[in-house]
Amino acid sequence: MTSTDDSRPVTLSEVWSYLKRCWPFYRPQIKHLLAFISLTIFSGVLVLGSMVLVEDLVYNKLLQGEKLQSLQASMFFLNDSFVSNGGENEELLSLSERDTLRDRMIIGGGFWVIIVYGSIVFGTYYMIWIFQRVNQQLRVEMLSRAEHLSLRYHSSSRTGDLIYRVYQDSATITNVLQWCVMTPLRVVGWIFFASLVLLFFSPWFGLIIFVISILMFLVSKKFVPIIREKARLSRELNSALTSRIQENLAASRVVKANSAEEEMMRRFSHDSKHALNAAFEMRLYISIYLLISLLLSIGGFIVAEYFMATWSIIEKSTYLGGVVAFVGFAAWNLGAFRAASAQGEELAAQVWEASYLISIVQDLVMGLRRAFYILDIEPEIKEKVNPKVFPKTIQKVSFESVAFSYEKDHSVLTDINLEAKLGTITAIVGGTGSGKSTLLSLLLRLYDPDRGTVLINGTDIKDFSTSDLRSNVSIALQQNILFAKSVKENIAYGIESTTEAEIIDASKIACADDFINDMPLNYETELGERGGKLSTGQRQRLSIARALLKNTPILILDEPTASLDAETEKRVMSNIAKWGRNRIIFIITHRLSTIKSADRIAVLDSGEIKEFGSHQDLMTLKGDYAEFVKSETGDE
Amino acid sequence: MSDATTHDKRFDDRVDLDTRLSGSETLRIVGRSLQFIGRVKVFFIIKILFALVSVLPPLLVPWILKIIVDHVILQQPIDILNANLPSFFIPLLGLLEGLTPSEIMFAITSFMLVTLTIFGLRAAPAEQAEAWGMPIGYDAATQSEQALSAGGSKANGIWGLIELSLTIRMTQRLANDLRMQLMERLTRLEMTTLDDQRIGDSVYRVMYDSPMLPGICYRLTIEPLLLILGTVLNIYLMQSTYGDFIPELLKLAVFLVFLILFITIPLTGLARRLHQTNRAAGASTTNTMEESIENISAVQSLGGSEKEAQRFSDASEESYRRHRHTALFDALISMVNYICIFGSMAIAFVLISNSVIEDELTVGDYSALISMFFMLSSAAGGLGLYLVEVQKNIAAVRRVFFFIDYTSEYNDDARRMGRIQKGVKIRNVDFSYPDGRVALKNINLDLPIGKVIAIVGPTGAGKTSLAYLLPGYLRPSSGDIWFDEYKLSDRSVKDIREQVTYVFQEHMLLSDTIKENLLLARPNATSEEIDFACRISCADEFIANLPDGIDTGLGKAGNTISVGQKQRISIARGILRDTPIVILDEPTAALDPKTENKLMAGLKQVADKKLFIIIAHRLSTVKAADQIIFIEDGKISDVGSHDELMSKKTGRYRQFVNLQND
């Protein structure tokens, strides 16, 4: 599913809004983040401090033999003979003293390496742990939202797309702190500071900075929308590729059945090429943009450096350098050249970094949009704030003037009125595509009706929580979906606690016990992907057993017997009829023998219940049902 | 294998169980990976040339800055004979001789602007470019996605841009070639393997394991080459500037290389194992997500949403944990590395400082030599790190090669049998599953083209096993099957399947448009042929009623069209393919009687040039067949038309019919 407004420009306020949205994911880790930052600062200070110390110790003390300051000596546990008394013509360190100093420095250095690199190395590990936790929270929230989204969303979205969003798009959240907070602050700070220093040297630099800023702005205006668009495309096409792979593999059997391997490879290759091209183009445009930015910023700096050098030759006086303490150069000389050149180089590097930042943020925001998109989908199935408790005993299920359509102007159900009482089996009959399965999926709230209400004991099912409702209504699906788990786990799927005996009982009612016992590991046998390794009839019976095990007051069987032979069908149906005495059962079926075991038959046609009653009632009516029975039995 | 069974549970791998890699297997994988370079030969050579040149320009920078300071700002005259510059720089200096300081500055500025444009001279090194593109996370999947389009250059400017683009393209080519190979094999896995191989795991292998191939190709060729070249150049520069340095230093550096290799090589096995489990855990996370989302309608209607979310959360947590293990290992290795480097630095420090204290070297020499040695020892450490890092790629690529090498049913055989004319002959065929269960016993059948044949029998009787023999999904344990005069056991799967189309009971459709779904079977079908196939399968009416007709997209949960409608699309696809044999598994299970009759009539209409084999339970469907095969406990107990079989008073078929009519 592509949301077309993903191509809108990235504004500062959007970045700000994502910062706010990411905060709840960072907040639980804030203590760890602070600890990590402290650790980083600690090792940073240690590195900088020790560099100054080592420079002095090596060059002045060890190599030239000067005596140490008392603090330095105590750091290395050296006695007073090493310490300088501050006198003018002090003695140098003796050779053996210098050896001692060196040995102590090496030992100290050993500790230093372990502490500093240790904190860097394990700090990195710590950081990975923190960001993984941030990402984990987002991933789980996305997936659990997806699990609860209505089937209407799922039927128009692709599995691979969700995989891509949960992996790739959600991972961008780990970069938010760096690219939306830390780096921008540093870059802006540096640019401001370096520009200020340069201005004090000469206002001409202001002109250069101004001209380059204008040019940079124009270049960015040209390139940023392209980069954004390429980033979006790259994400969408790679997500489409993931879907393609997933679908190809899920459809392996069909591919085989139609010898469509080459066609599938062609489609895959096509998608793969497009995805790679998009990834390439995004990187290419970023590179071109960065190259232009580089030529402008470093080029400007080289030109500025030319002026600095020529002014130094003539020792031209600086603009305000002499009066401002932190510049401190009244006229151009080598020192002034070095200082100004260093600032210029830093400024150019920061400008380049800024354009890098801008490019990255384009892609980052594309990722965030796609990740938060899942969280932003308004769930169609809304939960009541104070749901009613599902009744202990139920009397009836009723559909009142229910209308439903998957798409506008294409209604499936127009006006359904149906009531089923405790202890009855209601068969739903009708042409293919007449909406039988849809009708009963409303009872599970997989969808909500457009109009009308579905009631249990006279209470609108929207007043119950969906989890409460779904744990009281069980269904054996028409497409016998099984999972790649053991037989036992498949039967007990979705049930909190159950015993082995209950599982076996349910299997017996569904006539599945026999064939399960023939399997190599019986109930522990692992089923293949999507429950392969079983025949359709066997899968069907496992689905039925699963629905029975839930032991709910309401049971829906969608074409439960389509793949069973007549004998097994009879056994299953009579078991279910016995089992269902105190329940309400709905059966969708085409099979006459199954229909006959029902108490009530509802004939669904053009979105309405056209005929309703017992087999005898409907036969005397001589309507569609009688017609159907005639065509099923033929002349016999 | 006890280790393997534990893997089985933890990461639900059921095919790729033994993930251990011995040293020689590792070398073989490396060798095999390096062969891929042959596919991008030209790219690779150009890349090396570009990379070699990119090393040079940065070496100029310090000397140019020195000229600016000495000869421009301090205005010292240029004295070529006594210039303390590397020899290659002398001719360049000669050009500046005799110029005024401003002129020198102008010349240098012009030179720098030109080299900036071409090589990005004086820009920050463009190695950051390696991470260009997608911001990555802290897991193997996102890092692999980045590795798919990785590229880099030591230069910047136009040169760097070209090198970068070239490298990205080369990386993509390498990864995509492997990806295609893997995908090709995965689509040709045997039917029995398909049951065991998790889809999510395969997705992970194609998406995230394949992109790790280029890493092996670079980390063992270009990268060490550049590292060594950079080191040699630096030694040369130092030597030409400062003369001979302490020869012990060079020996020390060489010793360090061996020390680091000695420590890291034994650890590479551990590194591979950690990366294997990291990837297995990632694949298992993908399985969880794929399974629950693909089957979302079942998950929701069975009330499994919370449980699935929890299952995903656990799997994802585990995969992050496994990834951290690899990170921890990397951390420890680099720690060991630092300690080795520090140790050798300490020795170098003693040697050099001694020389200074004994007045053999100056303080300035100390500074030059110690920084040079630091560079040397870091390079030595770098070699060790390459060796460890490349294990990550090897672990991933092993997972790809595993399936490329796995038994697949595809064996290309140039012989073609041509469209068969007469029919299928089955003689004395037995079939038992690998676990010993007997499915078919002594099957003898003649199935002529031009007939609609129904296979009937109780569930579990062996109907599907029998039908699976024809397209070669299963091969007989004994006995023979002929298509016309061609014996199937002599023929390639591809050849056989040219003749047979199987329409599964589970109507598997792609989330594509209806038209794309149909065209899968025959990419070049005309719209007339498509219309015809839809008409025969009774799909035309409901398709016409869909908002976008045949171009309507089908969702994955596909709930917008009913099961019966999906079934008819599958049948239309089977008919469109136009093979002489079409097998329909329960084609009418979800159809109402009216549609069912129409469908059967339609099939009969096109049956004169085809053999339709229908597996069915429904009496009305069975009755419409020309011939009925009744199968029970793997044996054929009745063959004949409906009327013939009904006339046998004690026939099993008759009992079966009577049961349904009760």
Tab-separated table of N, CA, C and O in Angstrom, chain B residues 166-207:
chain	number	residue	atom	x	y	z
B	166	LEU	N	30.756	3.591	-9.776
B	166	LEU	CA	31.248	2.333	-10.329
B	166	LEU	C	31.191	1.222	-9.284
B	166	LEU	O	30.747	0.104	-9.562
B	167	THR	N	31.637	1.547	-8.085
B	167	THR	CA	31.674	0.527	-7.036
B	167	THR	C	30.264	0.104	-6.654
B	167	THR	O	29.992	-1.077	-6.462
B	168	ILE	N	29.362	1.077	-6.533
B	168	ILE	CA	27.987	0.718	-6.162
B	168	ILE	C	27.425	-0.240	-7.198
B	168	ILE	O	26.836	-1.273	-6.872
B	169	ARG	N	27.638	0.112	-8.467
B	169	ARG	CA	27.114	-0.743	-9.530
B	169	ARG	C	27.710	-2.144	-9.473
B	169	ARG	O	27.012	-3.141	-9.669
B	170	MET	N	29.007	-2.200	-9.201
B	170	MET	CA	29.664	-3.498	-9.137
B	170	MET	C	29.115	-4.306	-7.966
B	170	MET	O	28.801	-5.497	-8.112
B	171	THR	N	28.979	-3.647	-6.823
B	171	THR	CA	28.433	-4.329	-5.641
B	171	THR	C	27.048	-4.881	-5.945
B	171	THR	O	26.722	-6.028	-5.640
B	172	GLN	N	26.225	-4.028	-6.566
B	172	GLN	CA	24.857	-4.449	-6.860
B	172	GLN	C	24.849	-5.631	-7.822
B	172	GLN	O	24.068	-6.568	-7.659
B	173	ARG	N	25.728	-5.569	-8.826
B	173	ARG	CA	25.800	-6.662	-9.796
B	173	ARG	C	26.121	-7.972	-9.103
B	173	ARG	O	25.438	-8.987	-9.292
B	174	LEU	N	27.177	-7.936	-8.268
B	174	LEU	CA	27.605	-9.154	-7.572
B	174	LEU	C	26.473	-9.707	-6.716
B	174	LEU	O	26.139	-10.894	-6.797
B	175	ALA	N	25.880	-8.833	-5.911
B	175	ALA	CA	24.833	-9.293	-4.994
B	175	ALA	C	23.622	-9.789	-5.775
B	175	ALA	O	23.022	-10.808	-5.445
B	176	ASN	N	23.281	-9.067	-6.824
B	176	ASN	CA	22.090	-9.442	-7.573
B	176	ASN	C	22.281	-10.761	-8.327
B	176	ASN	O	21.353	-11.559	-8.431
B	177	ASP	N	23.483	-10.982	-8.827
B	177	ASP	CA	23.744	-12.257	-9.500
B	177	ASP	C	23.511	-13.416	-8.534
B	177	ASP	O	22.882	-14.412	-8.881
B	178	LEU	N	24.017	-13.252	-7.321
B	178	LEU	CA	23.859	-14.320	-6.349
B	178	LEU	C	22.395	-14.457	-5.952
B	178	LEU	O	21.854	-15.558	-5.825
B	179	ARG	N	21.739	-13.325	-5.798
B	179	ARG	CA	20.331	-13.295	-5.426
B	179	ARG	C	19.485	-14.044	-6.460
B	179	ARG	O	18.617	-14.844	-6.125
B	180	MET	N	19.779	-13.763	-7.727
B	180	MET	CA	19.023	-14.413	-8.800
B	180	MET	C	19.253	-15.926	-8.782
B	180	MET	O	18.317	-16.700	-8.939
B	181	GLN	N	20.515	-16.305	-8.596
B	181	GLN	CA	20.821	-17.735	-8.549
B	181	GLN	C	20.055	-18.424	-7.436
B	181	GLN	O	19.473	-19.486	-7.623
B	182	LEU	N	20.045	-17.769	-6.267
B	182	LEU	CA	19.376	-18.354	-5.112
B	182	LEU	C	17.878	-18.469	-5.362
B	182	LEU	O	17.258	-19.503	-5.124
B	183	MET	N	17.316	-17.380	-5.875
B	183	MET	CA	15.871	-17.355	-6.114
B	183	MET	C	15.482	-18.449	-7.095
B	183	MET	O	14.490	-19.148	-6.918
B	184	GLU	N	16.287	-18.567	-8.136
B	184	GLU	CA	16.061	-19.591	-9.150
B	184	GLU	C	15.991	-20.982	-8.512
B	184	GLU	O	15.103	-21.773	-8.798
B	185	ARG	N	16.943	-21.256	-7.616
B	185	ARG	CA	16.960	-22.576	-6.984
B	185	ARG	C	15.796	-22.730	-6.024
B	185	ARG	O	15.217	-23.815	-5.919
B	186	LEU	N	15.476	-21.677	-5.320
B	186	LEU	CA	14.388	-21.783	-4.342
B	186	LEU	C	13.053	-22.069	-5.021
B	186	LEU	O	12.209	-22.776	-4.480
B	187	THR	N	12.863	-21.532	-6.238
B	187	THR	CA	11.604	-21.813	-6.912
B	187	THR	C	11.573	-23.242	-7.441
B	187	THR	O	10.530	-23.725	-7.840
B	188	ARG	N	12.715	-23.881	-7.445
B	188	ARG	CA	12.741	-25.244	-7.964
B	188	ARG	C	12.986	-26.290	-6.886
B	188	ARG	O	13.386	-27.399	-7.167
B	189	LEU	N	12.764	-25.918	-5.640
B	189	LEU	CA	12.896	-26.901	-4.569
B	189	LEU	C	11.872	-28.005	-4.772
B	189	LEU	O	10.795	-27.779	-5.314
B	190	GLU	N	12.212	-29.187	-4.280
B	190	GLU	CA	11.264	-30.293	-4.413
B	190	GLU	C	10.045	-30.060	-3.535
B	190	GLU	O	10.115	-29.418	-2.505
B	191	MET	N	8.950	-30.626	-3.968
B	191	MET	CA	7.684	-30.473	-3.264
B	191	MET	C	7.815	-30.830	-1.784
B	191	MET	O	7.266	-30.166	-0.921
B	192	THR	N	8.561	-31.924	-1.498
B	192	THR	CA	8.676	-32.348	-0.097
B	192	THR	C	9.519	-31.366	0.705
B	192	THR	O	9.287	-31.163	1.891
B	193	THR	N	10.490	-30.715	0.056
B	193	THR	CA	11.301	-29.725	0.765
B	193	THR	C	10.478	-28.484	1.057
B	193	THR	O	10.642	-27.834	2.097
B	194	LEU	N	9.594	-28.147	0.126
B	194	LEU	CA	8.783	-26.937	0.295
B	194	LEU	C	7.995	-26.969	1.597
B	194	LEU	O	7.761	-25.940	2.215
B	195	ASP	N	7.569	-28.183	1.995
B	195	ASP	CA	6.815	-28.282	3.237
B	195	ASP	C	7.660	-27.873	4.432
B	195	ASP	O	7.148	-27.341	5.403
B	196	ASP	N	8.962	-28.161	4.361
B	196	ASP	CA	9.831	-27.906	5.501
B	196	ASP	C	10.466	-26.534	5.483
B	196	ASP	O	10.811	-25.990	6.502
B	197	GLN	N	10.695	-26.005	4.300
B	197	GLN	CA	11.419	-24.749	4.232
B	197	GLN	C	10.487	-23.586	4.537
B	197	GLN	O	9.479	-23.384	3.864
B	198	ARG	N	10.856	-22.798	5.566
B	198	ARG	CA	10.010	-21.677	5.965
B	198	ARG	C	10.150	-20.534	4.965
B	198	ARG	O	11.262	-20.211	4.538
B	199	ILE	N	9.028	-19.934	4.629
B	199	ILE	CA	9.036	-18.868	3.629
B	199	ILE	C	9.816	-17.651	4.130
B	199	ILE	O	10.635	-17.080	3.412
B	200	GLY	N	9.572	-17.297	5.400
B	200	GLY	CA	10.276	-16.144	5.969
B	200	GLY	C	11.787	-16.335	5.909
B	200	GLY	O	12.530	-15.400	5.612
B	201	ASP	N	12.217	-17.541	6.181
B	201	ASP	CA	13.643	-17.846	6.139
B	201	ASP	C	14.183	-17.647	4.729
B	201	ASP	O	15.240	-17.051	4.527
B	202	SER	N	13.438	-18.112	3.744
B	202	SER	CA	13.895	-17.924	2.353
B	202	SER	C	13.941	-16.450	1.989
B	202	SER	O	14.860	-16.003	1.309
B	203	VAL	N	12.933	-15.708	2.447
B	203	VAL	CA	12.929	-14.264	2.175
B	203	VAL	C	14.197	-13.647	2.752
B	203	VAL	O	14.879	-12.851	2.097
B	204	TYR	N	14.525	-14.062	3.964
B	204	TYR	CA	15.704	-13.510	4.634
B	204	TYR	C	16.972	-13.838	3.843
B	204	TYR	O	17.840	-12.999	3.669
B	205	ARG	N	17.032	-15.064	3.359
B	205	ARG	CA	18.230	-15.444	2.609
B	205	ARG	C	18.365	-14.626	1.325
B	205	ARG	O	19.456	-14.183	0.966
B	206	VAL	N	17.256	-14.451	0.629
B	206	VAL	CA	17.334	-13.701	-0.635
B	206	VAL	C	17.610	-12.228	-0.366
B	206	VAL	O	18.466	-11.613	-0.998
B	207	MET	N	16.868	-11.669	0.601
B	207	MET	CA	16.986	-10.226	0.832
B	207	MET	C	18.270	-9.855	1.576
B	207	MET	O	18.907	-8.874	1.236
